[in-house]
């Protein structure tokens, strides 16, 4: 249950980030989005292992 809530929360954060990103610098934002997704996956994995 907590894992599902965490996944929903990170999904909402990612949606806000992608909706709020400017359309001009696509290469920069796509790279930062990849870093963001990777860091969120690591955080979610650590969080799930600790629970």
PDB file of C-alpha atoms in Angstrom:
ATOM      1  CA  UNK A   1       0.000   0.000   0.000  1.00  0.00           C
ATOM      2  CA  UNK A   2       2.751   2.413   0.904  1.00  0.00           C
ATOM      3  CA  UNK A   3       4.644   1.435  -2.222  1.00  0.00           C
ATOM      4  CA  UNK A   4       1.604   2.203  -4.378  1.00  0.00           C
ATOM      5  CA  UNK A   5       1.188   5.575  -2.676  1.00  0.00           C
ATOM      6  CA  UNK A   6       4.872   6.361  -3.248  1.00  0.00           C
ATOM      7  CA  UNK A   7       4.626   5.394  -6.913  1.00  0.00           C
ATOM      8  CA  UNK A   8       1.525   7.543  -7.349  1.00  0.00           C
ATOM      9  CA  UNK A   9       3.287  10.460  -5.621  1.00  0.00           C
ATOM     10  CA  UNK A  10       6.395  10.205  -7.812  1.00  0.00           C
ATOM     11  CA  UNK A  11       4.165   9.862 -10.879  1.00  0.00           C
ATOM     12  CA  UNK A  12       2.338  13.076  -9.950  1.00  0.00           C
ATOM     13  CA  UNK A  13       5.665  14.844  -9.407  1.00  0.00           C
ATOM     14  CA  UNK A  14       6.917  13.660 -12.796  1.00  0.00           C
ATOM     15  CA  UNK A  15       3.693  14.791 -14.506  1.00  0.00           C
ATOM     16  CA  UNK A  16       3.985  18.243 -12.934  1.00  0.00           C
ATOM     17  CA  UNK A  17       7.615  18.437 -14.044  1.00  0.00           C
ATOM     18  CA  UNK A  18       6.869  17.425 -17.624  1.00  0.00           C
ATOM     19  CA  UNK A  19       3.855  19.736 -17.882  1.00  0.00           C
ATOM     20  CA  UNK A  20       5.761  22.679 -16.445  1.00  0.00           C
ATOM     21  CA  UNK A  21       8.877  22.289 -18.563  1.00  0.00           C
ATOM     22  CA  UNK A  22       9.457  24.857 -21.315  1.00  0.00           C
ATOM     23  CA  UNK A  23       9.325  23.721 -24.935  1.00  0.00           C
ATOM     24  CA  UNK A  24      12.459  25.598 -26.008  1.00  0.00           C
ATOM     25  CA  UNK A  25      15.318  23.564 -24.520  1.00  0.00           C
ATOM     26  CA  UNK A  26      14.233  19.979 -25.173  1.00  0.00           C
ATOM     27  CA  UNK A  27      17.662  18.368 -24.944  1.00  0.00           C
ATOM     28  CA  UNK A  28      18.426  19.916 -21.553  1.00  0.00           C
ATOM     29  CA  UNK A  29      15.044  19.086 -20.038  1.00  0.00           C
ATOM     30  CA  UNK A  30      14.995  15.527 -21.379  1.00  0.00           C
ATOM     31  CA  UNK A  31      18.409  14.918 -19.822  1.00  0.00           C
ATOM     32  CA  UNK A  32      17.306  16.382 -16.483  1.00  0.00           C
ATOM     33  CA  UNK A  33      14.080  14.345 -16.711  1.00  0.00           C
ATOM     34  CA  UNK A  34      16.145  11.173 -17.123  1.00  0.00           C
ATOM     35  CA  UNK A  35      18.209  12.118 -14.064  1.00  0.00           C
ATOM     36  CA  UNK A  36      15.000  12.903 -12.158  1.00  0.00           C
ATOM     37  CA  UNK A  37      13.397   9.572 -13.050  1.00  0.00           C
ATOM     38  CA  UNK A  38      16.575   7.665 -12.191  1.00  0.00           C
ATOM     39  CA  UNK A  39      16.905   9.379  -8.816  1.00  0.00           C
ATOM     40  CA  UNK A  40      13.216   8.791  -8.040  1.00  0.00           C
ATOM     41  CA  UNK A  41      13.604   5.103  -8.938  1.00  0.00           C
ATOM     42  CA  UNK A  42      16.611   4.809  -6.610  1.00  0.00           C
ATOM     43  CA  UNK A  43      14.746   6.593  -3.809  1.00  0.00           C
ATOM     44  CA  UNK A  44      11.680   4.386  -4.317  1.00  0.00           C
ATOM     45  CA  UNK A  45      13.813   1.230  -4.278  1.00  0.00           C
ATOM     46  CA  UNK A  46      15.616   2.254  -1.089  1.00  0.00           C
ATOM     47  CA  UNK A  47      12.305   3.307   0.493  1.00  0.00           C
ATOM     48  CA  UNK A  48      10.718  -0.045  -0.415  1.00  0.00           C
ATOM     49  CA  UNK A  49      13.701  -1.988   0.949  1.00  0.00           C
ATOM     50  CA  UNK A  50      13.629  -0.086   4.239  1.00  0.00           C
ATOM     51  CA  UNK A  51       9.934  -0.741   4.868  1.00  0.00           C
TER      52      UNK A  51
END
